[in-house]
PDB file of C-alpha atoms in Angstrom:
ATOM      1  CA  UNK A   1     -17.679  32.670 163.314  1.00 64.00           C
ATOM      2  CA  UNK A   2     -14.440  32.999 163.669  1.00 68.00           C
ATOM      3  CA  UNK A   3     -13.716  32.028 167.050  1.00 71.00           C
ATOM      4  CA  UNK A   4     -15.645  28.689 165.671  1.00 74.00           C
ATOM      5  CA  UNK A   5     -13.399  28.395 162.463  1.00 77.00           C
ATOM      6  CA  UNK A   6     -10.009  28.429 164.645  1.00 77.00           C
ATOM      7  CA  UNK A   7     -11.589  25.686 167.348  1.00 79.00           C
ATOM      8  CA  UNK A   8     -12.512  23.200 163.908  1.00 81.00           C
ATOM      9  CA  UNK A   9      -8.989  24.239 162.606  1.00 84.00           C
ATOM     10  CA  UNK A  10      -7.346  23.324 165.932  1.00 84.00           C
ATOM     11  CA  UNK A  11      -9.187  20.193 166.275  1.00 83.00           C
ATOM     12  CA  UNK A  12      -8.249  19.375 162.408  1.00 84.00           C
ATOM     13  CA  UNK A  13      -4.718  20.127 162.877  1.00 86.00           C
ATOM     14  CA  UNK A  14      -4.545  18.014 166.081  1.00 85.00           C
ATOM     15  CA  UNK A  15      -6.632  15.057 164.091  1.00 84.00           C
ATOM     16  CA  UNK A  16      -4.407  15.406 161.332  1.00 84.00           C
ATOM     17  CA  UNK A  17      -0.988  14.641 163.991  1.00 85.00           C
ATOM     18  CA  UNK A  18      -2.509  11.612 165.351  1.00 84.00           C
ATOM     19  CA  UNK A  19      -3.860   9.796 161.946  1.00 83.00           C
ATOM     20  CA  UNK A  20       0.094  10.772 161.627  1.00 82.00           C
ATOM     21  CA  UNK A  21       1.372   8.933 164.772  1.00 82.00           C
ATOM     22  CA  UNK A  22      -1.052   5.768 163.922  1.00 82.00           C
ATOM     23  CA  UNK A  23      -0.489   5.510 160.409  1.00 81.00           C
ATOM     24  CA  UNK A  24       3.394   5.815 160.790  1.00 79.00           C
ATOM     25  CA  UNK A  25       3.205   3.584 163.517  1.00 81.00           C
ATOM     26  CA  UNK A  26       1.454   0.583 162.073  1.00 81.00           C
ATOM     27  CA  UNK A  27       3.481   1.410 159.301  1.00 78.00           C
ATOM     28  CA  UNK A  28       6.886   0.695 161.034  1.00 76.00           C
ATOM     29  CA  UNK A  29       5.855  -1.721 163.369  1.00 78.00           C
ATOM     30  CA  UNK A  30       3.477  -4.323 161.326  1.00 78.00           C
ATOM     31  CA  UNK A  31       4.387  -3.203 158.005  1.00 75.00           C
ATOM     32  CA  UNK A  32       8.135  -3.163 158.389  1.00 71.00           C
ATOM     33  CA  UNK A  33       8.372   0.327 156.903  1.00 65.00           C
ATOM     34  CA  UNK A  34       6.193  -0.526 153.285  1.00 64.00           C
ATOM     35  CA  UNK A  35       3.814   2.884 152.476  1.00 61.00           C
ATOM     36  CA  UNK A  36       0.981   2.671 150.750  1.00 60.00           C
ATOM     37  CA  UNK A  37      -0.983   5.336 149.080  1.00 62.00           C
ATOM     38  CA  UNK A  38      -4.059   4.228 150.436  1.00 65.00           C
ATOM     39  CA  UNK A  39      -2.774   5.931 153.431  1.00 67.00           C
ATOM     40  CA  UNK A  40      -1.530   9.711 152.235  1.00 70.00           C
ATOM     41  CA  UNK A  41      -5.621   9.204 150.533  1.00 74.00           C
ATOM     42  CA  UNK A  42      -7.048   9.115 154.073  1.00 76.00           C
ATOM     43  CA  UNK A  43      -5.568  12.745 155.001  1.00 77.00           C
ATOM     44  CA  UNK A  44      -7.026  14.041 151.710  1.00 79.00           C
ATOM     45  CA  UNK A  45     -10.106  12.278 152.702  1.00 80.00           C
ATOM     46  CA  UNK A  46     -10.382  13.819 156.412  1.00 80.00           C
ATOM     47  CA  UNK A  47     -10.237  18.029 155.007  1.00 81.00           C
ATOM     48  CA  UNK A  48     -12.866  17.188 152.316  1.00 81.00           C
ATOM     49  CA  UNK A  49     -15.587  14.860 154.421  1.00 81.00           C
ATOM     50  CA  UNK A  50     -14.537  16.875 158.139  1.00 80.00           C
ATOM     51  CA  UNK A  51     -12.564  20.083 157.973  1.00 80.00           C
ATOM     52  CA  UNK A  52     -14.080  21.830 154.822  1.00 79.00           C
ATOM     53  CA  UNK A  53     -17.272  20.891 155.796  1.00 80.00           C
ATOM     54  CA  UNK A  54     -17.252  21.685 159.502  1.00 79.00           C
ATOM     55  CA  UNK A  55     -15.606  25.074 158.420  1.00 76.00           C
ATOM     56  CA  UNK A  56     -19.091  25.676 156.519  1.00 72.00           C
ATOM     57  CA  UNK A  57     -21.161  25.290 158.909  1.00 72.00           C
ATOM     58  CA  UNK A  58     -19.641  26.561 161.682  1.00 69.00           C
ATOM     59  CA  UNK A  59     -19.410  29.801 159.676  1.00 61.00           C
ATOM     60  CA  UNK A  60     -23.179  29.956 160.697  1.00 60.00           C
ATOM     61  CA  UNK A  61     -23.492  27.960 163.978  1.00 62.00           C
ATOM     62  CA  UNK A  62     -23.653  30.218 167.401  1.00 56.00           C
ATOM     63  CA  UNK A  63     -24.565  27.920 169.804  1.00 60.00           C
ATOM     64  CA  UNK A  64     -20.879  26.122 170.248  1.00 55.00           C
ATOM     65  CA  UNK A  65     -20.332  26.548 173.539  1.00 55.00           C
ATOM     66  CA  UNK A  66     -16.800  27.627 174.712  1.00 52.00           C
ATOM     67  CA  UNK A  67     -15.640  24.674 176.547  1.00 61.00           C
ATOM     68  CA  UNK A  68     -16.860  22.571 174.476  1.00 70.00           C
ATOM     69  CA  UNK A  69     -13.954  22.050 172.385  1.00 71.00           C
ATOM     70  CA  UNK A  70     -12.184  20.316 175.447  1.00 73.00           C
ATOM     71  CA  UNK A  71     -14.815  17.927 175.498  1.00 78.00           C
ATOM     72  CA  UNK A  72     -14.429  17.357 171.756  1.00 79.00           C
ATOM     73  CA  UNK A  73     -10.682  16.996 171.912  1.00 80.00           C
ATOM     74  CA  UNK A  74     -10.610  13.900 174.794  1.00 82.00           C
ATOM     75  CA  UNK A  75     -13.744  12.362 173.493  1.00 83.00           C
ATOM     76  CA  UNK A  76     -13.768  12.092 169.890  1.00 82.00           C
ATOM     77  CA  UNK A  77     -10.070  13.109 168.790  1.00 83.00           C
ATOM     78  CA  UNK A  78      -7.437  11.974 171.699  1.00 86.00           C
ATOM     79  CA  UNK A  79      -9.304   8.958 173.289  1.00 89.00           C
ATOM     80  CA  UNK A  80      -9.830   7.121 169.409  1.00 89.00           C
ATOM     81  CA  UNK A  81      -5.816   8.027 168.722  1.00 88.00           C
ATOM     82  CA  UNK A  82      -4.633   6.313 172.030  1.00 90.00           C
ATOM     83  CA  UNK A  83      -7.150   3.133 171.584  1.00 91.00           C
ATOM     84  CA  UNK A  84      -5.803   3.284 167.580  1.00 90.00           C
ATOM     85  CA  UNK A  85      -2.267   3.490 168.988  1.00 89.00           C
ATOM     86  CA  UNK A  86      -2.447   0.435 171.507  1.00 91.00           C
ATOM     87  CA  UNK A  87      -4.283  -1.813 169.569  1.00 91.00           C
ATOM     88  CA  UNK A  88      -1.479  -1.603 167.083  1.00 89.00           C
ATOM     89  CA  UNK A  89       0.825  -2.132 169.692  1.00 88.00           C
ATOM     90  CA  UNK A  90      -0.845  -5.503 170.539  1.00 89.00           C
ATOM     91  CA  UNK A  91      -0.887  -6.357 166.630  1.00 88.00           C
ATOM     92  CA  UNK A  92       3.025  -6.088 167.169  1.00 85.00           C
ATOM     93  CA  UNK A  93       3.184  -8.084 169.900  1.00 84.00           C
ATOM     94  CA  UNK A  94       1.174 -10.863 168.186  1.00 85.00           C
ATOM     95  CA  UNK A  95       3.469 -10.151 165.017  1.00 83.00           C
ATOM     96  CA  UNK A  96       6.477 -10.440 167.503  1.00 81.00           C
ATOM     97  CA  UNK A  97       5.092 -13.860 168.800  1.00 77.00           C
ATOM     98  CA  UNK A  98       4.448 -15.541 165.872  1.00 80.00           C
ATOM     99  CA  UNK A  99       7.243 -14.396 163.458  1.00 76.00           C
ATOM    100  CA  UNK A 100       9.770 -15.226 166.422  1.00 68.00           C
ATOM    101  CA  UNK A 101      11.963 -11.806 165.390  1.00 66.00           C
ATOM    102  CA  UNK A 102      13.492  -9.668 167.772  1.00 63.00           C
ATOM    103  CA  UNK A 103      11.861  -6.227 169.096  1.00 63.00           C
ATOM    104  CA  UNK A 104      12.968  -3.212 167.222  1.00 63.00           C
ATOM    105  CA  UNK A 105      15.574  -0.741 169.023  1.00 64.00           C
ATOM    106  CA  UNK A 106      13.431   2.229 167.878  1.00 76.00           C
ATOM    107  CA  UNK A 107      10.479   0.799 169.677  1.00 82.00           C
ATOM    108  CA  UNK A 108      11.242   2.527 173.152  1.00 87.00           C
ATOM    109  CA  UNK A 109      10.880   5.914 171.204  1.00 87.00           C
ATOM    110  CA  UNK A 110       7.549   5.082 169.573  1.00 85.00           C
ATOM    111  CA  UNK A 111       6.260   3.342 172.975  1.00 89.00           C
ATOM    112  CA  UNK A 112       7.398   6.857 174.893  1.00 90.00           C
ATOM    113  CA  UNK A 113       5.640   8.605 172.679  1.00 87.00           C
ATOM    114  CA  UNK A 114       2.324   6.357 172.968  1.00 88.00           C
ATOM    115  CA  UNK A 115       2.220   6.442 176.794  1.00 92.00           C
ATOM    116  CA  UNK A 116       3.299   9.859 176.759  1.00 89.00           C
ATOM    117  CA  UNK A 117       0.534  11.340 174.890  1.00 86.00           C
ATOM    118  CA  UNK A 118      -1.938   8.156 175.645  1.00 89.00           C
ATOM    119  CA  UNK A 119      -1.496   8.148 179.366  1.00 91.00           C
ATOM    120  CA  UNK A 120      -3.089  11.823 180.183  1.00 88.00           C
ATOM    121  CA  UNK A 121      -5.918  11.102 177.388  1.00 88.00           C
ATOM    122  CA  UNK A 122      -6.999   8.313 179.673  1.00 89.00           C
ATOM    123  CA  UNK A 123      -6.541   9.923 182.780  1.00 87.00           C
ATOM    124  CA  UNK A 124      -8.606  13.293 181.735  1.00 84.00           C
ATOM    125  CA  UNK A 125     -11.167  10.617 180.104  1.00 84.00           C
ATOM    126  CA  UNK A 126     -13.178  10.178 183.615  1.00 77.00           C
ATOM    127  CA  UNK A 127     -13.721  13.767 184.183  1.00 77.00           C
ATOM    128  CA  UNK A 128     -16.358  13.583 181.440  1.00 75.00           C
ATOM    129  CA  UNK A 129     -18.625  10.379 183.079  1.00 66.00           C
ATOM    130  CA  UNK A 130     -17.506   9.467 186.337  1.00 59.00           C
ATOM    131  CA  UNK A 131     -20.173   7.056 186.637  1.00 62.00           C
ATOM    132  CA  UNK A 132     -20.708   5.226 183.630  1.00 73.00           C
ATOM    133  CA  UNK A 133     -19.044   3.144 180.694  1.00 80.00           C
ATOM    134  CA  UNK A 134     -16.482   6.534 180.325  1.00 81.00           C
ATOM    135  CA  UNK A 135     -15.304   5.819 183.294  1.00 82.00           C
ATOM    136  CA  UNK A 136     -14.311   2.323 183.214  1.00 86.00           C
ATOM    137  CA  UNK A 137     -13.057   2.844 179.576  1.00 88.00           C
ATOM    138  CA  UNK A 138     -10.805   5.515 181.388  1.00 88.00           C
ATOM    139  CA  UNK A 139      -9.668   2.601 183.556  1.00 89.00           C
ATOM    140  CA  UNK A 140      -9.155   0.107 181.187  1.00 91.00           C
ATOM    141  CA  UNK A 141      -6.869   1.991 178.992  1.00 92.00           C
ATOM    142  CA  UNK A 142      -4.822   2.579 182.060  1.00 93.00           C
ATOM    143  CA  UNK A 143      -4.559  -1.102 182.679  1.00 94.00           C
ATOM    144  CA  UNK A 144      -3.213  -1.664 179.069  1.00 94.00           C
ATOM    145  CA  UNK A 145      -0.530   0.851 179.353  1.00 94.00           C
ATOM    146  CA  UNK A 146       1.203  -1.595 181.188  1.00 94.00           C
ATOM    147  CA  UNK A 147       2.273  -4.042 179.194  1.00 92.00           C
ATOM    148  CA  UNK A 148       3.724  -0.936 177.074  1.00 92.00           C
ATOM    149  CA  UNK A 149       5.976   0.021 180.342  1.00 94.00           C
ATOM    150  CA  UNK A 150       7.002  -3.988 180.435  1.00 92.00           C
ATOM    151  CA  UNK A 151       7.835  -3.491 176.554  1.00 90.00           C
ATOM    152  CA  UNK A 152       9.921  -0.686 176.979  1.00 91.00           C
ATOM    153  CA  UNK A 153      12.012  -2.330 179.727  1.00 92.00           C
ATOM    154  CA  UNK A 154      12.819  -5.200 177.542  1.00 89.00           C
ATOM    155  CA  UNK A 155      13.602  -2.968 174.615  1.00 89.00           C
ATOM    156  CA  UNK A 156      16.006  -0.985 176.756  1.00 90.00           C
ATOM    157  CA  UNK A 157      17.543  -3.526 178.681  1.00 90.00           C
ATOM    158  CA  UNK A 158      18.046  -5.465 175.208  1.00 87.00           C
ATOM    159  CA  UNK A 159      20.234  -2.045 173.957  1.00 87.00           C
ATOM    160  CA  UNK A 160      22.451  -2.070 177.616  1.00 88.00           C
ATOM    161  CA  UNK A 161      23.276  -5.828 177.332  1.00 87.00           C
ATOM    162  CA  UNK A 162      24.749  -5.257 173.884  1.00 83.00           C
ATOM    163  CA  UNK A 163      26.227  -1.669 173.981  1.00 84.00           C
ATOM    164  CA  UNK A 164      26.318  -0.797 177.833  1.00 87.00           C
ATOM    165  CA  UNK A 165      24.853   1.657 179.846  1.00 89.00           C
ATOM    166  CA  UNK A 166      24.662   5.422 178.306  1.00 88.00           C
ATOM    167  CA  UNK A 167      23.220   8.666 179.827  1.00 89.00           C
ATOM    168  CA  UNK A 168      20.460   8.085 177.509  1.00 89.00           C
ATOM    169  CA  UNK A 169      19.426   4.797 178.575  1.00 91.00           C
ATOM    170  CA  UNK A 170      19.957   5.661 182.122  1.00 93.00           C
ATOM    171  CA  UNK A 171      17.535   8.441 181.549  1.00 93.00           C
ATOM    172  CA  UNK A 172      15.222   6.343 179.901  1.00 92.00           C
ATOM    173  CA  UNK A 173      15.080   3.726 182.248  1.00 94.00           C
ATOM    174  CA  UNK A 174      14.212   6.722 184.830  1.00 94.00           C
ATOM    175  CA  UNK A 175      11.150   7.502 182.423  1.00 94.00           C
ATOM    176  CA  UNK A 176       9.889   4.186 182.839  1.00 95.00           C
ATOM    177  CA  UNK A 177      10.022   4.595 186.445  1.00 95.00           C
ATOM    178  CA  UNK A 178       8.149   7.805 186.271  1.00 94.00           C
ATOM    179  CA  UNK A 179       5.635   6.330 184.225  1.00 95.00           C
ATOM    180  CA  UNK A 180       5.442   3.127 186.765  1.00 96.00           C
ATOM    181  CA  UNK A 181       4.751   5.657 190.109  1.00 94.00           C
ATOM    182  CA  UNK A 182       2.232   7.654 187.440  1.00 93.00           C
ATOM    183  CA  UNK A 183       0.691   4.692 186.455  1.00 94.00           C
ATOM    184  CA  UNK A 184       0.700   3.180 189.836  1.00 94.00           C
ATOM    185  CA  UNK A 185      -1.357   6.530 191.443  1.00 92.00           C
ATOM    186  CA  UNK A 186      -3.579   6.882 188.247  1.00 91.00           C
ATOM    187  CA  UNK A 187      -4.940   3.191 189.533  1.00 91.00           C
ATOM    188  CA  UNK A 188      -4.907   3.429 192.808  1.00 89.00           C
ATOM    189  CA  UNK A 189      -7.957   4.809 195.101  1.00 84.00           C
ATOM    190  CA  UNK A 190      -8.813   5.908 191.848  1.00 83.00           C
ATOM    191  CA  UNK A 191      -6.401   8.244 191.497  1.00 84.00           C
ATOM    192  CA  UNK A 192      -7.282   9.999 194.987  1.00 85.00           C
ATOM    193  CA  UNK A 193      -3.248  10.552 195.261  1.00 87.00           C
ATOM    194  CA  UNK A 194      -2.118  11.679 191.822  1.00 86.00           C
ATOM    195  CA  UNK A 195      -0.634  15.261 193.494  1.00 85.00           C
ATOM    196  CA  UNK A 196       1.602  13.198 194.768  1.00 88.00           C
ATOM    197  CA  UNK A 197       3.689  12.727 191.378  1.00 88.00           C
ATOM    198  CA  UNK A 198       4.772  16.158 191.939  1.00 88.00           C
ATOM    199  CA  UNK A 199       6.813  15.229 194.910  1.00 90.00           C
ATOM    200  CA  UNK A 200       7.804  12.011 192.970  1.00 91.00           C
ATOM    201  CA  UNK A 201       9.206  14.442 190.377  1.00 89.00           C
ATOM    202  CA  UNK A 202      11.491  16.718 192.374  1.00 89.00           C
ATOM    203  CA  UNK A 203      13.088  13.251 194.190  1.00 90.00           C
ATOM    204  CA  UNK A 204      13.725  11.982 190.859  1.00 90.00           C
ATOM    205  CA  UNK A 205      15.643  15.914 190.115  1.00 87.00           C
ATOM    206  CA  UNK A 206      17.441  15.449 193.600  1.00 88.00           C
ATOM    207  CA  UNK A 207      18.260  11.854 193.035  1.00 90.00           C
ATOM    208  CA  UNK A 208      19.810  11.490 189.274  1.00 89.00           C
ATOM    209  CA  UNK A 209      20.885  14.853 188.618  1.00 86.00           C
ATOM    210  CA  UNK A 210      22.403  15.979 191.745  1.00 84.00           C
ATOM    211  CA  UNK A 211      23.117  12.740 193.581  1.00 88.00           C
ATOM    212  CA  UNK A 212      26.090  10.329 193.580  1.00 88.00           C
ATOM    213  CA  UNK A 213      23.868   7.860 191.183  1.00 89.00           C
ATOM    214  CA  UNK A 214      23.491  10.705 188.907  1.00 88.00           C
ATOM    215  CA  UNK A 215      23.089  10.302 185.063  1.00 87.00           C
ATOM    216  CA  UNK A 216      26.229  11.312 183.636  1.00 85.00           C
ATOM    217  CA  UNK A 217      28.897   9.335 186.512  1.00 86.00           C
ATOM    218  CA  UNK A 218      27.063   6.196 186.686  1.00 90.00           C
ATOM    219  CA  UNK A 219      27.097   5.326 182.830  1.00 89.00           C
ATOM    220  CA  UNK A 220      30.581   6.547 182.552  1.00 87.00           C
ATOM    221  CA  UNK A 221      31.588   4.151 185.152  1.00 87.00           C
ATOM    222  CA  UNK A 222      29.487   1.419 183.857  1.00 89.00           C
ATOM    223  CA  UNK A 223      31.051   2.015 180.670  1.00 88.00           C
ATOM    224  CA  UNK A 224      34.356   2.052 181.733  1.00 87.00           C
ATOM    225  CA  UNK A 225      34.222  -1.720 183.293  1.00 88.00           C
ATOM    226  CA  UNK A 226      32.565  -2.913 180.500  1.00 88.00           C
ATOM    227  CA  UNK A 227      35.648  -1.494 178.389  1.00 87.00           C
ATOM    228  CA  UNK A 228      37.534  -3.077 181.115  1.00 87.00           C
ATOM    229  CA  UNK A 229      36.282  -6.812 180.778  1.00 87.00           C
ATOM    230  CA  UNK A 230      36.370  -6.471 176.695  1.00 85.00           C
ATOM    231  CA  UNK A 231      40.158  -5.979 177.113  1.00 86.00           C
ATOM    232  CA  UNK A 232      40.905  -8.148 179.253  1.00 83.00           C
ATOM    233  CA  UNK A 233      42.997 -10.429 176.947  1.00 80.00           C
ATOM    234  CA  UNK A 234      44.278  -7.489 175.177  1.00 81.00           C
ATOM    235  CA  UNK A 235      43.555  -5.235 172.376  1.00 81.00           C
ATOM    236  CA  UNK A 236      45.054  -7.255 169.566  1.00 80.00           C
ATOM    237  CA  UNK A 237      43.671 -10.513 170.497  1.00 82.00           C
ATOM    238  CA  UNK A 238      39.846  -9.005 170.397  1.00 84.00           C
ATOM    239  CA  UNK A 239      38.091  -9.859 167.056  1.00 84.00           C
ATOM    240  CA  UNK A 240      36.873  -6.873 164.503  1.00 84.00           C
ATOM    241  CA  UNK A 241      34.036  -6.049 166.106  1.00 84.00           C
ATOM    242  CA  UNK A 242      34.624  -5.947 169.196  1.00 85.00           C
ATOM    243  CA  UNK A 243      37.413  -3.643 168.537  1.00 86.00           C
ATOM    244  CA  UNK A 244      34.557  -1.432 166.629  1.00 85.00           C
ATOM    245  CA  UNK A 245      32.826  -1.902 170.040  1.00 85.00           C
ATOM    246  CA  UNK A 246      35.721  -0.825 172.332  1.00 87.00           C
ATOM    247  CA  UNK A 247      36.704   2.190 170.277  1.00 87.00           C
ATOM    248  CA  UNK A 248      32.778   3.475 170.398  1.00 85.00           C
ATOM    249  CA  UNK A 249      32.976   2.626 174.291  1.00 85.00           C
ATOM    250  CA  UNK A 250      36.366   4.537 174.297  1.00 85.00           C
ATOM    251  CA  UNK A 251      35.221   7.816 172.548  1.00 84.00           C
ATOM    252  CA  UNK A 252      31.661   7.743 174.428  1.00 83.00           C
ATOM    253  CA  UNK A 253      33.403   7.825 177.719  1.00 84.00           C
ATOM    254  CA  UNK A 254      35.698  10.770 176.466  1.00 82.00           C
ATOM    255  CA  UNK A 255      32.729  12.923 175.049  1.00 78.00           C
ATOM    256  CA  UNK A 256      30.847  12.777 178.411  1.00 61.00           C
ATOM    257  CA  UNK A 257      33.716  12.825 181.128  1.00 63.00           C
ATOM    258  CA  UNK A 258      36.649  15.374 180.668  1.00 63.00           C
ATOM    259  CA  UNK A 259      38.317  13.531 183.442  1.00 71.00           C
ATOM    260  CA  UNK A 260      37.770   9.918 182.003  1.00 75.00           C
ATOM    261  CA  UNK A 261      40.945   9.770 180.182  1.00 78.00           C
ATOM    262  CA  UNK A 262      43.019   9.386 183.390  1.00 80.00           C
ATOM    263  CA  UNK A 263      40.690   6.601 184.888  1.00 81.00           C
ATOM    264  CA  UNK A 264      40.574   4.854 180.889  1.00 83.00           C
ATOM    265  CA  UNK A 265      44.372   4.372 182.013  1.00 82.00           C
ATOM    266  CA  UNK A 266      44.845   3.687 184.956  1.00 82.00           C
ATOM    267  CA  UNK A 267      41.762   0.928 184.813  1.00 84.00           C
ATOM    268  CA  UNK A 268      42.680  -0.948 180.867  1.00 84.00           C
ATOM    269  CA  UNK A 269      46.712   0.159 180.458  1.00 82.00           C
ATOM    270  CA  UNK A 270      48.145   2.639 179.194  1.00 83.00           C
ATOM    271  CA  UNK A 271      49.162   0.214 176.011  1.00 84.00           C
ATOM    272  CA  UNK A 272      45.455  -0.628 175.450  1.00 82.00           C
ATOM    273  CA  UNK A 273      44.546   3.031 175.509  1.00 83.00           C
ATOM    274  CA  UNK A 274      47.396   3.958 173.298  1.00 85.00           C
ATOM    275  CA  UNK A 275      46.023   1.196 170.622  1.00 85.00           C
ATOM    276  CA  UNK A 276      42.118   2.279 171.234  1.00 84.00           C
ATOM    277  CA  UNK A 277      43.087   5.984 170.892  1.00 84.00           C
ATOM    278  CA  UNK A 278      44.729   5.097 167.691  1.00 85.00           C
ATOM    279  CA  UNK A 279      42.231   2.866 166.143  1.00 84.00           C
ATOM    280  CA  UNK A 280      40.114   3.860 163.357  1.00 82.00           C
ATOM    281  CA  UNK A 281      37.080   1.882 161.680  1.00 76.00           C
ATOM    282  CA  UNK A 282      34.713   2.277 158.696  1.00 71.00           C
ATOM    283  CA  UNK A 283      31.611   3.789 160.167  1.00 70.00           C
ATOM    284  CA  UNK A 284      29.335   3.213 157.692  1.00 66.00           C
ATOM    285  CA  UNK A 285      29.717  -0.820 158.044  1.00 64.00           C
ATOM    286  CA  UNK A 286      28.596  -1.132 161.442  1.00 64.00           C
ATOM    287  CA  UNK A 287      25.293   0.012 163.219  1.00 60.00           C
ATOM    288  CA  UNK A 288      25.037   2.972 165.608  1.00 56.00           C
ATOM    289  CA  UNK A 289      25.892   2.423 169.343  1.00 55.00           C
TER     290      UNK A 289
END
């Protein structure tokens, strides 16, 4: 019995995160942040009508097998959270399409999050029917993961173009690739090759941590031309904002590169350095970079 009550309790807990993850993200995305407390009733409505309940009776059920909560976890709590999850992110797309407004910046995060915990539902989804209607469900909710990776690469390349490259992009843009090469083996030959991600994973370690292209050097140099280009004309002549902009490029550079100060010089002048150094700006009247 109690071996029973922990399994409904995990299975709650885990049913209570993703009504979480949908709710807050139809919230943001289609509801442009308005709560209602139609929603905060559904949690309330989930421990009386499933966890109280299931807590009851398992109290005097003894045939749950042991595995079985597995089964119950991919099937009837992880698989309805991912299919919740990306038919919402259609809705915004639709939403996107029709209302003609830009993608939000915080939608890479959310979409991470939605392939990251989606993606494994759908590829442990087979292993339960590997014949039947399972199966191609599996299949088609790998196929609709792609159109998230295409989302995030427009959402990310949207944030370079205005503020330049940062370690973080650059380390997001190498989580889309992962996701690509995962997606790309979960697909193909039915997955026959999916080990192989391993081996994907340590190249990626070699590659942009260790590497000349690594994730720290290449943004700071990328940064650094951009800086570059904006003062081209000079310091004084560059309007408000862009001055905003060219300090935040300044200090970015400094935080991540101890040695950046010397190559700041000796690529804008040591005049425009000397003015950006000095420069100070209202914080709270501009957005983040």
């Amino acid at each position: 019995a109690i071996a029973n009550w922990g399994r409904i309790t995990f299975i709650y807990i885990l049913a209570i995160i993703g009504m979480w993850m949908v709710i807050g993200a139809f919230v943001t995305l289609i509801l442009d942040g308005e709560d209602f407390e139609f929603f905060e009733r559904l949690f309330i409505i989930l421990f009386g009508c499933f966890y109280v309940p299931s807590l009851i009776h398992s109290a005097t059920d003894m045939t749950q097998e042991h595995g079985k909560i597995i089964k119950t976890l991919i099937l009837y709590v992880s698989t309805p959270v991912t299919t919740f999850l990306l038919a919402i992110f259609y809705m915004y797309l639709v939403k996107v399409s029709l209302t003609g407004t830009l993608f939000d910046m915080e939608l890479f995060m959310i979409l991470s999050w939605v392939y990251t915990i989606g993606m494994p539902v759908a590829m442990l989804l087979k292993c339960y029917n590997k014949t039947g209607k399972v199966k191609n469900f599996s299949k088609f909710l790998k196929i609709a993961f792609i159109p998230v990776i295409i989302l995030q690469i427009i959402t990310m390349s949207m944030r370079v173009n205005q503020y330049g490259l940062t370690s973080e992009r650059y380390m997001g843009y190498i989580l889309v690739l992962f996701e690509i090469c995962l997606t790309t083996l979960s697909l193909y030959k039915d997955g026959r090759h999916l080990d192989k991600i391993f081996l994907i994973v340590i190249g990626f370690a070699f590659v942009f941590i260790l590497s000349p292209i690594n994730y720290i050097d290449i943004p700071v140099k990328a940064q650094i031309t951009r800086l570059d280009k904006m003062l081209e004309g000079g310091f004084e002549n560059l309007s408000e904002e862009d001055k905003v902009q060219a300090k935040k490029t300044y200090v970015y550079v400094l935080r991540d590169d101890d040695n950046a100060e010397t190559l700041i010089k000796e690529t804008i002048g040591e005049e425009n350095a000397y003015k950006l150094e000095n420069y100070t700006y209202d914080e709270s009247l501009y957005d983040s970079y």
